[in-house]
Amino acid sequence: LKKHSEWKQNKKNEILLLDSAPDSLDIYTRDISLYGASYMAGAAVAKKGLKNVELVGANSKSNAVNMAISGFRDGYKSSGGSNADSLHALYLGDEENEGFDIDATYYLSHSYAQANVDFVFPVIGGSNGGLFRYLRENPNEDLFLTCGMDTDQQHLSGKIAFSIVKRMDILVKDFMRDWAEDEDLPRKFLGTLETGLVDIAVAKNYSSWSDEFEKVRSSAVKAEKKFLERK
């Protein structure tokens, strides 16, 4: 969009950008916060007594990645997670488009296995495929648990306890409906845990986790509101 100044909006041609909200462009943006759902994830992991936890982010320049990392860390700490103050993320890249490498994530998984890690929280886009592949190829090992991101990914590994699911499809449908009906569209919209546009999908084999998530839901909603007010 920054390279094509000729792309202009008009009544018959609106531009909608998902998963990002730049202030410098005259377009519509729709995004979903990962903070609240990640807060629930961190709290549940702590409640389950998982002590050796690793956070992996694609890069430190991505707002979405940092929101998820912050949410998980805050939730983990709020529920008495062991060594919460020393829980730091490993970033795989330096720039916003870096850190997405399935092979690197696969080999990183081996190091986590060697270190007897209990849980890995991966905010690395499709590169979590390397993590899941490692877990599938070592099904008899007593390996770490992890979670899916953006969609329900429980089918990709028996070690995926839950997934953080973003309903971007609802945002798109709502935008198209309102645009077609000539409604007054807000330039920006950020979906949160409270809106129901992001939530936790618990894997079938980990149904006992459901109670832990529900216990912290209201706390996660409040924490997300405070976090976004500071942004």
PDB file of C-alpha atoms in Angstrom:
ATOM      1  CA  LEU A   1       0.000   0.000   0.000  1.00  0.00           C
ATOM      2  CA  LYS A   2       2.860   2.389   0.787  1.00  0.00           C
ATOM      3  CA  LYS A   3       4.398   1.665  -2.622  1.00  0.00           C
ATOM      4  CA  HIS A   4       1.185   2.269  -4.576  1.00  0.00           C
ATOM      5  CA  SER A   5       0.019   5.811  -4.011  1.00  0.00           C
ATOM      6  CA  GLU A   6      -2.345   5.386  -6.967  1.00  0.00           C
ATOM      7  CA  TRP A   7      -4.505   3.023  -4.906  1.00  0.00           C
ATOM      8  CA  LYS A   8      -7.167   5.436  -3.719  1.00  0.00           C
ATOM      9  CA  GLN A   9     -10.397   4.889  -1.867  1.00  0.00           C
ATOM     10  CA  ASN A  10     -13.768   6.033  -3.122  1.00  0.00           C
ATOM     11  CA  LYS A  11     -17.396   5.080  -2.526  1.00  0.00           C
ATOM     12  CA  LYS A  12     -17.135   2.124  -4.898  1.00  0.00           C
ATOM     13  CA  ASN A  13     -13.663   1.009  -3.903  1.00  0.00           C
ATOM     14  CA  GLU A  14     -12.808   0.849  -0.210  1.00  0.00           C
ATOM     15  CA  ILE A  15      -9.551  -0.671   1.055  1.00  0.00           C
ATOM     16  CA  LEU A  16      -9.629  -2.961   4.088  1.00  0.00           C
ATOM     17  CA  LEU A  17      -6.388  -4.052   5.762  1.00  0.00           C
ATOM     18  CA  LEU A  18      -6.454  -6.937   8.230  1.00  0.00           C
ATOM     19  CA  ASP A  19      -4.087  -7.775  11.085  1.00  0.00           C
ATOM     20  CA  SER A  20      -2.521  -4.328  11.088  1.00  0.00           C
ATOM     21  CA  ALA A  21      -3.517  -0.775  11.958  1.00  0.00           C
ATOM     22  CA  PRO A  22      -1.085   1.811  10.539  1.00  0.00           C
ATOM     23  CA  ASP A  23      -1.979   5.441  11.209  1.00  0.00           C
ATOM     24  CA  SER A  24      -0.314   6.796   8.067  1.00  0.00           C
ATOM     25  CA  LEU A  25      -2.670   5.238   5.509  1.00  0.00           C
ATOM     26  CA  ASP A  26      -6.149   6.397   4.527  1.00  0.00           C
ATOM     27  CA  ILE A  27      -7.763   2.971   4.704  1.00  0.00           C
ATOM     28  CA  TYR A  28      -9.996   0.842   6.894  1.00  0.00           C
ATOM     29  CA  THR A  29      -8.277  -1.483   9.343  1.00  0.00           C
ATOM     30  CA  ARG A  30      -9.565  -4.428  11.340  1.00  0.00           C
ATOM     31  CA  ASP A  31      -7.388  -6.177  13.899  1.00  0.00           C
ATOM     32  CA  ILE A  32      -7.745  -8.596  16.815  1.00  0.00           C
ATOM     33  CA  SER A  33      -5.900  -8.287  20.103  1.00  0.00           C
ATOM     34  CA  LEU A  34      -4.177 -11.422  21.357  1.00  0.00           C
ATOM     35  CA  TYR A  35      -3.507 -10.034  24.834  1.00  0.00           C
ATOM     36  CA  GLY A  36      -6.645 -11.236  26.612  1.00  0.00           C
ATOM     37  CA  ALA A  37      -6.661 -14.771  25.206  1.00  0.00           C
ATOM     38  CA  SER A  38      -2.916 -15.070  25.822  1.00  0.00           C
ATOM     39  CA  TYR A  39      -3.478 -13.906  29.404  1.00  0.00           C
ATOM     40  CA  MET A  40      -5.931 -16.772  29.833  1.00  0.00           C
ATOM     41  CA  ALA A  41      -3.375 -19.146  28.335  1.00  0.00           C
ATOM     42  CA  GLY A  42      -0.622 -18.055  30.695  1.00  0.00           C
ATOM     43  CA  ALA A  43      -2.885 -18.277  33.724  1.00  0.00           C
ATOM     44  CA  ALA A  44      -4.063 -21.776  32.790  1.00  0.00           C
ATOM     45  CA  VAL A  45      -0.506 -22.995  32.207  1.00  0.00           C
ATOM     46  CA  ALA A  46       0.467 -21.719  35.662  1.00  0.00           C
ATOM     47  CA  LYS A  47      -2.590 -23.321  37.284  1.00  0.00           C
ATOM     48  CA  LYS A  48      -1.653 -26.635  35.684  1.00  0.00           C
ATOM     49  CA  GLY A  49       1.695 -26.475  37.458  1.00  0.00           C
ATOM     50  CA  LEU A  50       3.838 -26.252  34.330  1.00  0.00           C
ATOM     51  CA  LYS A  51       7.012 -24.585  35.575  1.00  0.00           C
ATOM     52  CA  ASN A  52       9.601 -24.752  32.801  1.00  0.00           C
ATOM     53  CA  VAL A  53       7.957 -22.483  30.222  1.00  0.00           C
ATOM     54  CA  GLU A  54       9.401 -20.973  27.040  1.00  0.00           C
ATOM     55  CA  LEU A  55       7.997 -18.073  25.004  1.00  0.00           C
ATOM     56  CA  VAL A  56       8.928 -17.826  21.327  1.00  0.00           C
ATOM     57  CA  GLY A  57       8.137 -14.814  19.144  1.00  0.00           C
ATOM     58  CA  ALA A  58       8.791 -14.274  15.454  1.00  0.00           C
ATOM     59  CA  ASN A  59      10.280 -10.825  16.064  1.00  0.00           C
ATOM     60  CA  SER A  60      10.126  -7.987  18.562  1.00  0.00           C
ATOM     61  CA  LYS A  61       8.904  -5.421  16.007  1.00  0.00           C
ATOM     62  CA  SER A  62       5.464  -6.986  15.572  1.00  0.00           C
ATOM     63  CA  ASN A  63       2.784  -5.405  17.750  1.00  0.00           C
ATOM     64  CA  ALA A  64       0.645  -8.560  17.590  1.00  0.00           C
ATOM     65  CA  VAL A  65       3.545 -10.739  18.740  1.00  0.00           C
ATOM     66  CA  ASN A  66       4.401  -8.446  21.627  1.00  0.00           C
ATOM     67  CA  MET A  67       0.789  -8.219  22.772  1.00  0.00           C
ATOM     68  CA  ALA A  68       0.530 -11.999  22.904  1.00  0.00           C
ATOM     69  CA  ILE A  69       3.844 -12.361  24.751  1.00  0.00           C
ATOM     70  CA  SER A  70       2.858  -9.677  27.266  1.00  0.00           C
ATOM     71  CA  GLY A  71      -0.552 -11.222  27.803  1.00  0.00           C
ATOM     72  CA  PHE A  72       0.823 -14.696  28.438  1.00  0.00           C
ATOM     73  CA  ARG A  73       3.492 -13.416  30.812  1.00  0.00           C
ATOM     74  CA  ASP A  74       1.008 -11.293  32.783  1.00  0.00           C
ATOM     75  CA  GLY A  75      -1.488 -14.133  33.027  1.00  0.00           C
ATOM     76  CA  TYR A  76       1.189 -16.593  34.090  1.00  0.00           C
ATOM     77  CA  LYS A  77       2.389 -14.220  36.789  1.00  0.00           C
ATOM     78  CA  SER A  78      -1.143 -13.464  38.022  1.00  0.00           C
ATOM     79  CA  SER A  79      -1.715 -17.154  38.724  1.00  0.00           C
ATOM     80  CA  GLY A  80       1.516 -17.687  40.617  1.00  0.00           C
ATOM     81  CA  GLY A  81       3.577 -19.133  37.799  1.00  0.00           C
ATOM     82  CA  SER A  82       7.001 -20.301  38.893  1.00  0.00           C
ATOM     83  CA  ASN A  83       9.834 -17.893  37.976  1.00  0.00           C
ATOM     84  CA  ALA A  84       7.343 -15.541  36.309  1.00  0.00           C
ATOM     85  CA  ASP A  85       9.622 -12.497  36.634  1.00  0.00           C
ATOM     86  CA  SER A  86      12.359 -14.228  34.644  1.00  0.00           C
ATOM     87  CA  LEU A  87      10.035 -15.366  31.871  1.00  0.00           C
ATOM     88  CA  HIS A  88      11.495 -13.750  28.739  1.00  0.00           C
ATOM     89  CA  ALA A  89      10.765 -14.399  25.089  1.00  0.00           C
ATOM     90  CA  LEU A  90      13.164 -15.715  22.470  1.00  0.00           C
ATOM     91  CA  TYR A  91      12.726 -13.783  19.208  1.00  0.00           C
ATOM     92  CA  LEU A  92      13.705 -15.543  15.994  1.00  0.00           C
ATOM     93  CA  GLY A  93      14.139 -12.357  13.925  1.00  0.00           C
ATOM     94  CA  ASP A  94      14.959  -8.668  14.251  1.00  0.00           C
ATOM     95  CA  GLU A  95      12.651  -7.027  11.718  1.00  0.00           C
ATOM     96  CA  GLU A  96       8.872  -7.238  11.389  1.00  0.00           C
ATOM     97  CA  ASN A  97       8.890  -9.641   8.454  1.00  0.00           C
ATOM     98  CA  GLU A  98      11.574 -11.880   9.932  1.00  0.00           C
ATOM     99  CA  GLY A  99      11.472 -14.868  12.277  1.00  0.00           C
ATOM    100  CA  PHE A 100       9.213 -17.091  10.227  1.00  0.00           C
ATOM    101  CA  ASP A 101      11.292 -20.204   9.627  1.00  0.00           C
ATOM    102  CA  ILE A 102       9.805 -23.683   9.971  1.00  0.00           C
ATOM    103  CA  ASP A 103      13.191 -25.443   9.873  1.00  0.00           C
ATOM    104  CA  ALA A 104      14.624 -23.206  12.601  1.00  0.00           C
ATOM    105  CA  THR A 105      11.606 -23.884  14.785  1.00  0.00           C
ATOM    106  CA  TYR A 106      11.963 -27.619  14.239  1.00  0.00           C
ATOM    107  CA  TYR A 107      15.543 -27.642  15.507  1.00  0.00           C
ATOM    108  CA  LEU A 108      14.656 -25.270  18.339  1.00  0.00           C
ATOM    109  CA  SER A 109      12.105 -27.857  19.459  1.00  0.00           C
ATOM    110  CA  HIS A 110      14.889 -30.392  19.886  1.00  0.00           C
ATOM    111  CA  SER A 111      16.734 -28.050  22.244  1.00  0.00           C
ATOM    112  CA  TYR A 112      13.541 -27.583  24.256  1.00  0.00           C
ATOM    113  CA  ALA A 113      13.153 -31.342  24.487  1.00  0.00           C
ATOM    114  CA  GLN A 114      16.725 -31.671  25.735  1.00  0.00           C
ATOM    115  CA  ALA A 115      16.097 -28.988  28.369  1.00  0.00           C
ATOM    116  CA  ASN A 116      12.956 -30.745  29.659  1.00  0.00           C
ATOM    117  CA  VAL A 117      10.728 -27.778  28.891  1.00  0.00           C
ATOM    118  CA  ASP A 118       7.126 -28.234  30.088  1.00  0.00           C
ATOM    119  CA  PHE A 119       5.307 -25.789  27.798  1.00  0.00           C
ATOM    120  CA  VAL A 120       6.143 -23.703  24.727  1.00  0.00           C
ATOM    121  CA  PHE A 121       4.052 -20.650  23.805  1.00  0.00           C
ATOM    122  CA  PRO A 122       4.725 -19.998  20.084  1.00  0.00           C
ATOM    123  CA  VAL A 123       3.803 -16.651  18.514  1.00  0.00           C
ATOM    124  CA  ILE A 124       5.529 -17.377  15.219  1.00  0.00           C
ATOM    125  CA  GLY A 125       2.795 -17.601  12.612  1.00  0.00           C
ATOM    126  CA  GLY A 126       2.929 -20.630  10.341  1.00  0.00           C
ATOM    127  CA  SER A 127       6.399 -21.481  11.636  1.00  0.00           C
ATOM    128  CA  ASN A 128       4.752 -23.282  14.525  1.00  0.00           C
ATOM    129  CA  GLY A 129       4.452 -26.044  11.914  1.00  0.00           C
ATOM    130  CA  GLY A 130       8.076 -26.948  12.642  1.00  0.00           C
ATOM    131  CA  LEU A 131       7.281 -27.236  16.323  1.00  0.00           C
ATOM    132  CA  PHE A 132       4.276 -29.438  15.664  1.00  0.00           C
ATOM    133  CA  ARG A 133       6.190 -31.630  13.195  1.00  0.00           C
ATOM    134  CA  TYR A 134       8.876 -32.313  15.786  1.00  0.00           C
ATOM    135  CA  LEU A 135       6.223 -33.367  18.304  1.00  0.00           C
ATOM    136  CA  ARG A 136       4.541 -35.663  15.745  1.00  0.00           C
ATOM    137  CA  GLU A 137       7.829 -37.315  14.821  1.00  0.00           C
ATOM    138  CA  ASN A 138       8.626 -38.065  18.461  1.00  0.00           C
ATOM    139  CA  PRO A 139       5.269 -39.356  19.748  1.00  0.00           C
ATOM    140  CA  ASN A 140       6.746 -41.687  22.346  1.00  0.00           C
ATOM    141  CA  GLU A 141       8.873 -39.042  24.022  1.00  0.00           C
ATOM    142  CA  ASP A 142       7.759 -37.258  27.177  1.00  0.00           C
ATOM    143  CA  LEU A 143       7.841 -33.911  25.395  1.00  0.00           C
ATOM    144  CA  PHE A 144       6.532 -30.443  26.140  1.00  0.00           C
ATOM    145  CA  LEU A 145       2.982 -29.268  25.602  1.00  0.00           C
ATOM    146  CA  THR A 146       2.185 -26.334  23.353  1.00  0.00           C
ATOM    147  CA  CYS A 147      -0.747 -24.489  21.787  1.00  0.00           C
ATOM    148  CA  GLY A 148      -2.093 -23.560  18.375  1.00  0.00           C
ATOM    149  CA  MET A 149      -2.346 -19.968  17.215  1.00  0.00           C
ATOM    150  CA  ASP A 150      -4.956 -18.110  15.113  1.00  0.00           C
ATOM    151  CA  THR A 151      -6.973 -21.257  14.267  1.00  0.00           C
ATOM    152  CA  ASP A 152      -7.873 -24.489  16.048  1.00  0.00           C
ATOM    153  CA  GLN A 153      -4.771 -26.580  15.316  1.00  0.00           C
ATOM    154  CA  GLN A 154      -5.289 -29.532  17.649  1.00  0.00           C
ATOM    155  CA  HIS A 155      -5.239 -31.957  14.713  1.00  0.00           C
ATOM    156  CA  LEU A 156      -1.568 -31.149  14.065  1.00  0.00           C
ATOM    157  CA  SER A 157      -0.223 -32.730  17.256  1.00  0.00           C
ATOM    158  CA  GLY A 158      -1.420 -34.630  20.285  1.00  0.00           C
ATOM    159  CA  LYS A 159       0.660 -32.239  22.399  1.00  0.00           C
ATOM    160  CA  ILE A 160      -1.458 -29.194  21.516  1.00  0.00           C
ATOM    161  CA  ALA A 161      -3.519 -28.592  24.655  1.00  0.00           C
ATOM    162  CA  PHE A 162      -5.500 -25.663  23.239  1.00  0.00           C
ATOM    163  CA  SER A 163      -5.519 -23.061  20.486  1.00  0.00           C
ATOM    164  CA  ILE A 164      -6.026 -19.307  20.481  1.00  0.00           C
ATOM    165  CA  VAL A 165      -8.607 -18.776  17.748  1.00  0.00           C
ATOM    166  CA  LYS A 166      -9.087 -15.448  15.961  1.00  0.00           C
ATOM    167  CA  ARG A 167     -12.383 -14.940  14.119  1.00  0.00           C
ATOM    168  CA  MET A 168     -11.128 -12.664  11.388  1.00  0.00           C
ATOM    169  CA  ASP A 169     -13.794 -14.162   9.116  1.00  0.00           C
ATOM    170  CA  ILE A 170     -16.503 -12.495  11.200  1.00  0.00           C
ATOM    171  CA  LEU A 171     -14.760  -9.128  10.949  1.00  0.00           C
ATOM    172  CA  VAL A 172     -14.602  -9.411   7.162  1.00  0.00           C
ATOM    173  CA  LYS A 173     -18.248 -10.482   6.815  1.00  0.00           C
ATOM    174  CA  ASP A 174     -19.448  -7.692   9.094  1.00  0.00           C
ATOM    175  CA  PHE A 175     -17.412  -5.118   7.181  1.00  0.00           C
ATOM    176  CA  MET A 176     -18.714  -6.281   3.793  1.00  0.00           C
ATOM    177  CA  ARG A 177     -22.323  -6.315   5.030  1.00  0.00           C
ATOM    178  CA  ASP A 178     -22.102  -2.804   6.473  1.00  0.00           C
ATOM    179  CA  TRP A 179     -20.282  -1.521   3.386  1.00  0.00           C
ATOM    180  CA  ALA A 180     -22.924  -2.993   1.061  1.00  0.00           C
ATOM    181  CA  GLU A 181     -25.675  -1.428   3.172  1.00  0.00           C
ATOM    182  CA  ASP A 182     -23.897   1.935   3.099  1.00  0.00           C
ATOM    183  CA  GLU A 183     -23.461   2.038   6.861  1.00  0.00           C
ATOM    184  CA  ASP A 184     -21.147   4.528   8.540  1.00  0.00           C
ATOM    185  CA  LEU A 185     -17.970   2.455   8.936  1.00  0.00           C
ATOM    186  CA  PRO A 186     -15.408   3.200  11.655  1.00  0.00           C
ATOM    187  CA  ARG A 187     -11.901   3.562  10.256  1.00  0.00           C
ATOM    188  CA  LYS A 188     -10.432   1.259  12.883  1.00  0.00           C
ATOM    189  CA  PHE A 189     -11.725  -1.631  14.927  1.00  0.00           C
ATOM    190  CA  LEU A 190      -9.883  -3.868  17.366  1.00  0.00           C
ATOM    191  CA  GLY A 191     -11.528  -7.112  18.434  1.00  0.00           C
ATOM    192  CA  THR A 192     -10.861  -8.244  21.996  1.00  0.00           C
ATOM    193  CA  LEU A 193     -11.596 -11.206  24.231  1.00  0.00           C
ATOM    194  CA  GLU A 194     -14.719  -9.428  25.437  1.00  0.00           C
ATOM    195  CA  THR A 195     -16.100  -9.098  21.885  1.00  0.00           C
ATOM    196  CA  GLY A 196     -15.891 -12.859  21.305  1.00  0.00           C
ATOM    197  CA  LEU A 197     -13.737 -12.383  18.213  1.00  0.00           C
ATOM    198  CA  VAL A 198     -10.885 -14.246  19.885  1.00  0.00           C
ATOM    199  CA  ASP A 199     -11.115 -17.146  22.319  1.00  0.00           C
ATOM    200  CA  ILE A 200      -9.613 -20.418  23.480  1.00  0.00           C
ATOM    201  CA  ALA A 201     -10.452 -23.744  21.819  1.00  0.00           C
ATOM    202  CA  VAL A 202      -9.508 -26.600  24.140  1.00  0.00           C
ATOM    203  CA  ALA A 203      -8.290 -29.804  22.475  1.00  0.00           C
ATOM    204  CA  LYS A 204     -10.429 -32.905  22.974  1.00  0.00           C
ATOM    205  CA  ASN A 205      -7.791 -34.759  24.973  1.00  0.00           C
ATOM    206  CA  TYR A 206      -7.295 -31.822  27.350  1.00  0.00           C
ATOM    207  CA  SER A 207     -10.874 -31.107  28.397  1.00  0.00           C
ATOM    208  CA  SER A 208      -9.800 -30.585  32.024  1.00  0.00           C
ATOM    209  CA  TRP A 209      -8.171 -27.317  30.933  1.00  0.00           C
ATOM    210  CA  SER A 210     -11.573 -25.772  30.199  1.00  0.00           C
ATOM    211  CA  ASP A 211     -12.302 -25.027  33.844  1.00  0.00           C
ATOM    212  CA  GLU A 212      -8.987 -23.222  34.265  1.00  0.00           C
ATOM    213  CA  PHE A 213      -9.760 -20.910  31.351  1.00  0.00           C
ATOM    214  CA  GLU A 214     -13.218 -20.044  32.598  1.00  0.00           C
ATOM    215  CA  LYS A 215     -11.910 -19.237  36.079  1.00  0.00           C
ATOM    216  CA  VAL A 216      -9.689 -16.487  34.692  1.00  0.00           C
ATOM    217  CA  ARG A 217     -11.869 -15.181  31.852  1.00  0.00           C
ATOM    218  CA  SER A 218     -13.225 -12.136  33.684  1.00  0.00           C
ATOM    219  CA  SER A 219      -9.749 -11.286  35.003  1.00  0.00           C
ATOM    220  CA  ALA A 220      -8.347 -11.555  31.474  1.00  0.00           C
ATOM    221  CA  VAL A 221     -11.011  -9.191  30.101  1.00  0.00           C
ATOM    222  CA  LYS A 222     -10.182  -6.603  32.775  1.00  0.00           C
ATOM    223  CA  ALA A 223      -6.436  -7.003  32.265  1.00  0.00           C
ATOM    224  CA  GLU A 224      -6.797  -6.541  28.495  1.00  0.00           C
ATOM    225  CA  LYS A 225      -8.790  -3.328  28.948  1.00  0.00           C
ATOM    226  CA  LYS A 226      -6.089  -1.897  31.210  1.00  0.00           C
ATOM    227  CA  PHE A 227      -3.341  -2.983  28.826  1.00  0.00           C
ATOM    228  CA  LEU A 228      -4.990  -1.380  25.785  1.00  0.00           C
ATOM    229  CA  GLU A 229      -5.674   1.842  27.685  1.00  0.00           C
ATOM    230  CA  ARG A 230      -1.944   2.188  28.233  1.00  0.00           C
ATOM    231  CA  LYS A 231      -1.109   1.587  24.572  1.00  0.00           C
TER     232      LYS A 231
END
